[in-house]
Amino acid sequence: VESLNHQMAKKEAKGYQYQVLFAVPCVARYFAMLGGENLESRLLSTQIPEHLAVNAFYGFLEVGPTLGKNDEIHNRSHNASIVMCAL
């Protein structure tokens, strides 16, 4: 969430306003948090700006961007992670 907020802040400083967030956590995260009803939703809601509408669903193998050296972005497959895309 920190890298998402960092990237959003850079664009918002230039006048862009994000409105929607798609969040795709790995289903392995769900199984790791069994017994914690809505645990991930509650954690994310404390870290994501209130003005964003959020759409989230569990997936198997998330493909999403990874920030590399010199702010280069590369698509990678992830496991037991969460991929977020703000529009």
CSV table of N, CA and C in Angstrom, one decimal:
chain,number,residue,atom,x,y,z
A,1,VAL,N,0.8,-1.2,0.0
A,1,VAL,CA,0.0,0.0,0.0
A,1,VAL,C,0.9,1.3,0.0
A,2,GLU,N,2.0,1.2,0.6
A,2,GLU,CA,2.9,2.3,0.7
A,2,GLU,C,3.4,2.8,-0.7
A,3,SER,N,3.7,1.8,-1.6
A,3,SER,CA,4.2,2.1,-2.9
A,3,SER,C,3.0,2.7,-3.8
A,4,LEU,N,1.8,2.1,-3.6
A,4,LEU,CA,0.6,2.7,-4.2
A,4,LEU,C,0.4,4.1,-3.8
A,5,ASN,N,0.4,4.4,-2.6
A,5,ASN,CA,0.2,5.8,-2.1
A,5,ASN,C,1.3,6.7,-2.6
A,6,HIS,N,2.5,6.2,-2.7
A,6,HIS,CA,3.7,7.0,-3.2
A,6,HIS,C,3.4,7.4,-4.7
A,7,GLN,N,3.1,6.4,-5.5
A,7,GLN,CA,2.8,6.6,-6.9
A,7,GLN,C,1.6,7.5,-7.1
A,8,MET,N,0.6,7.4,-6.3
A,8,MET,CA,-0.6,8.2,-6.5
A,8,MET,C,-0.3,9.6,-6.1
A,9,ALA,N,0.5,9.8,-5.1
A,9,ALA,CA,0.9,11.2,-4.7
A,9,ALA,C,1.7,11.9,-5.8
A,10,LYS,N,2.5,11.2,-6.5
A,10,LYS,CA,3.3,11.8,-7.6
A,10,LYS,C,2.4,12.3,-8.7
A,11,LYS,N,1.4,11.5,-9.0
A,11,LYS,CA,0.5,11.9,-10.1
A,11,LYS,C,-0.5,13.0,-9.6
A,12,GLU,N,-1.0,12.9,-8.4
A,12,GLU,CA,-1.9,13.9,-7.9
A,12,GLU,C,-1.3,15.2,-7.7
A,13,ALA,N,0.0,15.3,-7.5
A,13,ALA,CA,0.8,16.5,-7.4
A,13,ALA,C,0.7,17.2,-8.8
A,14,LYS,N,0.5,16.5,-9.9
A,14,LYS,CA,0.5,17.0,-11.2
A,14,LYS,C,-1.0,17.3,-11.6
A,15,GLY,N,-1.9,17.1,-10.7
A,15,GLY,CA,-3.3,17.4,-11.0
A,15,GLY,C,-4.2,16.2,-11.3
A,16,TYR,N,-3.7,15.0,-11.3
A,16,TYR,CA,-4.5,13.9,-11.6
A,16,TYR,C,-5.3,13.4,-10.4
A,17,GLN,N,-6.5,13.1,-10.5
A,17,GLN,CA,-7.3,12.7,-9.3
A,17,GLN,C,-7.8,11.2,-9.5
A,18,TYR,N,-7.3,10.3,-8.7
A,18,TYR,CA,-7.8,8.9,-8.8
A,18,TYR,C,-9.1,8.8,-8.2
A,19,GLN,N,-9.9,7.8,-8.7
A,19,GLN,CA,-11.3,7.6,-8.2
A,19,GLN,C,-11.6,6.2,-7.9
A,20,VAL,N,-11.0,5.2,-8.5
A,20,VAL,CA,-11.3,3.8,-8.3
A,20,VAL,C,-10.0,3.0,-8.0
A,21,LEU,N,-10.1,2.1,-7.1
A,21,LEU,CA,-9.0,1.2,-6.8
A,21,LEU,C,-9.5,-0.3,-7.0
A,22,PHE,N,-8.7,-1.0,-7.9
A,22,PHE,CA,-9.0,-2.4,-8.0
A,22,PHE,C,-7.9,-3.1,-7.2
A,23,ALA,N,-8.3,-4.0,-6.3
A,23,ALA,CA,-7.4,-4.7,-5.4
A,23,ALA,C,-7.6,-6.2,-5.7
A,24,VAL,N,-6.5,-7.0,-6.0
A,24,VAL,CA,-6.6,-8.4,-6.2
A,24,VAL,C,-5.6,-9.1,-5.3
A,25,PRO,N,-6.0,-9.5,-4.1
A,25,PRO,CA,-5.1,-10.3,-3.3
A,25,PRO,C,-5.1,-11.8,-3.7
A,26,CYS,N,-4.0,-12.4,-3.4
A,26,CYS,CA,-3.9,-13.9,-3.7
A,26,CYS,C,-4.8,-14.6,-2.7
A,27,VAL,N,-5.5,-15.7,-3.2
A,27,VAL,CA,-6.3,-16.5,-2.4
A,27,VAL,C,-5.5,-17.1,-1.3
A,28,ALA,N,-4.2,-17.3,-1.4
A,28,ALA,CA,-3.4,-17.8,-0.3
A,28,ALA,C,-3.5,-16.9,0.9
A,29,ARG,N,-3.6,-15.6,0.7
A,29,ARG,CA,-3.7,-14.6,1.8
A,29,ARG,C,-5.0,-14.9,2.5
A,30,TYR,N,-6.1,-15.3,1.8
A,30,TYR,CA,-7.4,-15.6,2.5
A,30,TYR,C,-7.2,-16.7,3.4
A,31,PHE,N,-6.5,-17.8,2.9
A,31,PHE,CA,-6.3,-19.0,3.8
A,31,PHE,C,-5.4,-18.7,4.9
A,32,ALA,N,-4.4,-17.8,4.7
A,32,ALA,CA,-3.5,-17.5,5.8
A,32,ALA,C,-4.2,-16.7,6.9
A,33,MET,N,-5.3,-16.0,6.6
A,33,MET,CA,-6.0,-15.2,7.5
A,33,MET,C,-7.3,-15.8,8.0
A,34,LEU,N,-7.5,-17.1,7.8
A,34,LEU,CA,-8.8,-17.8,8.2
A,34,LEU,C,-9.1,-17.4,9.7
A,35,GLY,N,-10.3,-17.2,10.0
A,35,GLY,CA,-10.7,-16.8,11.3
A,35,GLY,C,-10.7,-15.3,11.5
A,36,GLY,N,-10.1,-14.6,10.6
A,36,GLY,CA,-10.1,-13.1,10.7
A,36,GLY,C,-11.1,-12.5,9.8
A,37,GLU,N,-12.3,-12.6,10.1
A,37,GLU,CA,-13.4,-12.1,9.3
A,37,GLU,C,-13.2,-10.7,8.8
A,38,ASN,N,-13.1,-10.5,7.5
A,38,ASN,CA,-12.9,-9.2,6.9
A,38,ASN,C,-11.6,-8.5,7.3
A,39,LEU,N,-10.6,-9.3,7.8
A,39,LEU,CA,-9.4,-8.8,8.3
A,39,LEU,C,-8.7,-7.9,7.2
A,40,GLU,N,-8.5,-8.5,6.0
A,40,GLU,CA,-7.8,-7.7,5.0
A,40,GLU,C,-8.5,-6.5,4.6
A,41,SER,N,-9.8,-6.5,4.5
A,41,SER,CA,-10.6,-5.3,4.2
A,41,SER,C,-10.5,-4.3,5.2
A,42,ARG,N,-10.5,-4.7,6.5
A,42,ARG,CA,-10.3,-3.7,7.6
A,42,ARG,C,-8.9,-3.1,7.5
A,43,LEU,N,-7.9,-3.9,7.3
A,43,LEU,CA,-6.6,-3.3,7.2
A,43,LEU,C,-6.4,-2.3,6.1
A,44,LEU,N,-6.9,-2.7,4.9
A,44,LEU,CA,-6.8,-1.8,3.7
A,44,LEU,C,-7.5,-0.5,3.9
A,45,SER,N,-8.7,-0.6,4.6
A,45,SER,CA,-9.5,0.6,4.7
A,45,SER,C,-8.9,1.6,5.6
A,46,THR,N,-7.9,1.2,6.4
A,46,THR,CA,-7.2,2.2,7.2
A,46,THR,C,-6.0,2.9,6.5
A,47,GLN,N,-5.6,2.3,5.3
A,47,GLN,CA,-4.5,2.8,4.6
A,47,GLN,C,-4.8,3.4,3.2
A,48,ILE,N,-6.0,3.2,2.7
A,48,ILE,CA,-6.4,3.7,1.4
A,48,ILE,C,-7.2,5.0,1.6
A,49,PRO,N,-6.9,6.0,0.8
A,49,PRO,CA,-7.6,7.2,0.9
A,49,PRO,C,-9.1,7.0,0.8
A,50,GLU,N,-9.9,7.7,1.6
A,50,GLU,CA,-11.3,7.6,1.7
A,50,GLU,C,-12.1,7.9,0.4
A,51,HIS,N,-11.5,8.8,-0.4
A,51,HIS,CA,-12.3,9.2,-1.6
A,51,HIS,C,-12.3,8.1,-2.7
A,52,LEU,N,-11.5,7.0,-2.6
A,52,LEU,CA,-11.4,6.0,-3.6
A,52,LEU,C,-12.6,5.0,-3.4
A,53,ALA,N,-13.2,4.6,-4.5
A,53,ALA,CA,-14.1,3.5,-4.5
A,53,ALA,C,-13.3,2.3,-4.7
A,54,VAL,N,-13.5,1.2,-4.0
A,54,VAL,CA,-12.7,0.0,-4.0
A,54,VAL,C,-13.4,-1.2,-4.5
A,55,ASN,N,-12.8,-1.9,-5.5
A,55,ASN,CA,-13.4,-3.2,-6.0
A,55,ASN,C,-12.3,-4.2,-5.7
A,56,ALA,N,-12.6,-5.2,-5.0
A,56,ALA,CA,-11.6,-6.2,-4.6
A,56,ALA,C,-12.1,-7.6,-4.8
A,57,PHE,N,-11.3,-8.5,-5.2
A,57,PHE,CA,-11.6,-10.0,-5.3
A,57,PHE,C,-10.4,-10.8,-5.2
A,58,TYR,N,-10.5,-12.0,-4.7
A,58,TYR,CA,-9.3,-12.9,-4.6
A,58,TYR,C,-9.0,-13.5,-5.9
A,59,GLY,N,-7.8,-13.7,-6.2
A,59,GLY,CA,-7.4,-14.3,-7.5
A,59,GLY,C,-6.3,-15.4,-7.2
A,60,PHE,N,-6.0,-16.2,-8.2
A,60,PHE,CA,-5.0,-17.2,-8.2
A,60,PHE,C,-3.9,-16.7,-9.1
A,61,LEU,N,-2.7,-16.4,-8.6
A,61,LEU,CA,-1.6,-15.8,-9.3
A,61,LEU,C,-1.9,-14.5,-9.9
A,62,GLU,N,-1.4,-13.5,-9.2
A,62,GLU,CA,-1.7,-12.1,-9.6
A,62,GLU,C,-0.5,-11.6,-10.5
A,63,VAL,N,-0.9,-11.0,-11.6
A,63,VAL,CA,0.1,-10.4,-12.5
A,63,VAL,C,0.0,-8.9,-12.3
A,64,GLY,N,1.1,-8.2,-12.0
A,64,GLY,CA,1.0,-6.8,-11.8
A,64,GLY,C,2.3,-6.1,-11.9
A,65,PRO,N,2.4,-4.8,-11.9
A,65,PRO,CA,3.6,-4.1,-12.0
A,65,PRO,C,4.5,-4.1,-10.8
A,66,THR,N,5.8,-4.2,-11.0
A,66,THR,CA,6.7,-4.0,-9.9
A,66,THR,C,7.7,-2.9,-10.2
A,67,LEU,N,7.9,-2.0,-9.3
A,67,LEU,CA,8.7,-0.9,-9.5
A,67,LEU,C,10.2,-1.3,-9.4
A,68,GLY,N,11.0,-1.0,-10.4
A,68,GLY,CA,12.4,-1.4,-10.4
A,68,GLY,C,13.3,-0.2,-10.2
A,69,LYS,N,14.5,-0.4,-10.6
A,69,LYS,CA,15.5,0.7,-10.5
A,69,LYS,C,15.1,1.8,-11.4
A,70,ASN,N,15.4,3.0,-11.0
A,70,ASN,CA,15.1,4.3,-11.8
A,70,ASN,C,13.7,4.4,-12.1
A,71,ASP,N,12.8,3.9,-11.2
A,71,ASP,CA,11.3,4.0,-11.4
A,71,ASP,C,10.8,3.3,-12.6
A,72,GLU,N,11.6,2.3,-13.1
A,72,GLU,CA,11.1,1.5,-14.2
A,72,GLU,C,10.1,0.5,-13.7
A,73,ILE,N,9.0,0.3,-14.5
A,73,ILE,CA,7.9,-0.6,-14.1
A,73,ILE,C,8.0,-1.9,-15.0
A,74,HIS,N,8.0,-3.0,-14.3
A,74,HIS,CA,8.0,-4.3,-15.0
A,74,HIS,C,6.8,-5.1,-14.5
A,75,ASN,N,6.1,-5.9,-15.4
A,75,ASN,CA,5.1,-6.8,-15.0
A,75,ASN,C,5.7,-8.1,-14.5
A,76,ARG,N,5.2,-8.5,-13.3
A,76,ARG,CA,5.7,-9.8,-12.7
A,76,ARG,C,4.5,-10.6,-12.2
A,77,SER,N,4.7,-11.9,-12.1
A,77,SER,CA,3.6,-12.7,-11.5
A,77,SER,C,4.0,-12.8,-10.0
A,78,HIS,N,3.0,-12.7,-9.2
A,78,HIS,CA,3.1,-12.6,-7.7
A,78,HIS,C,2.4,-13.8,-7.1
A,79,ASN,N,2.8,-14.1,-5.9
A,79,ASN,CA,2.1,-15.1,-5.1
A,79,ASN,C,2.0,-14.7,-3.6
A,80,ALA,N,0.8,-14.9,-3.0
A,80,ALA,CA,0.6,-14.6,-1.6
A,80,ALA,C,0.8,-13.1,-1.5
A,81,SER,N,0.4,-12.3,-2.4
A,81,SER,CA,0.6,-10.8,-2.4
A,81,SER,C,-0.7,-10.2,-2.7
A,82,ILE,N,-0.6,-8.9,-2.9
A,82,ILE,CA,-1.8,-8.1,-3.4
A,82,ILE,C,-1.4,-7.2,-4.5
A,83,VAL,N,-2.1,-7.2,-5.6
A,83,VAL,CA,-1.9,-6.3,-6.7
A,83,VAL,C,-3.0,-5.2,-6.7
A,84,MET,N,-2.6,-3.9,-6.7
A,84,MET,CA,-3.6,-2.8,-6.8
A,84,MET,C,-3.4,-2.0,-8.0
A,85,CYS,N,-4.5,-1.5,-8.5
A,85,CYS,CA,-4.4,-0.6,-9.7
A,85,CYS,C,-5.4,0.5,-9.4
A,86,ALA,N,-4.9,1.7,-9.4
A,86,ALA,CA,-5.8,2.9,-9.2
A,86,ALA,C,-6.0,3.6,-10.5
A,87,LEU,N,-7.2,4.0,-10.7
A,87,LEU,CA,-7.6,4.7,-11.9
A,87,LEU,C,-8.3,6.0,-11.6
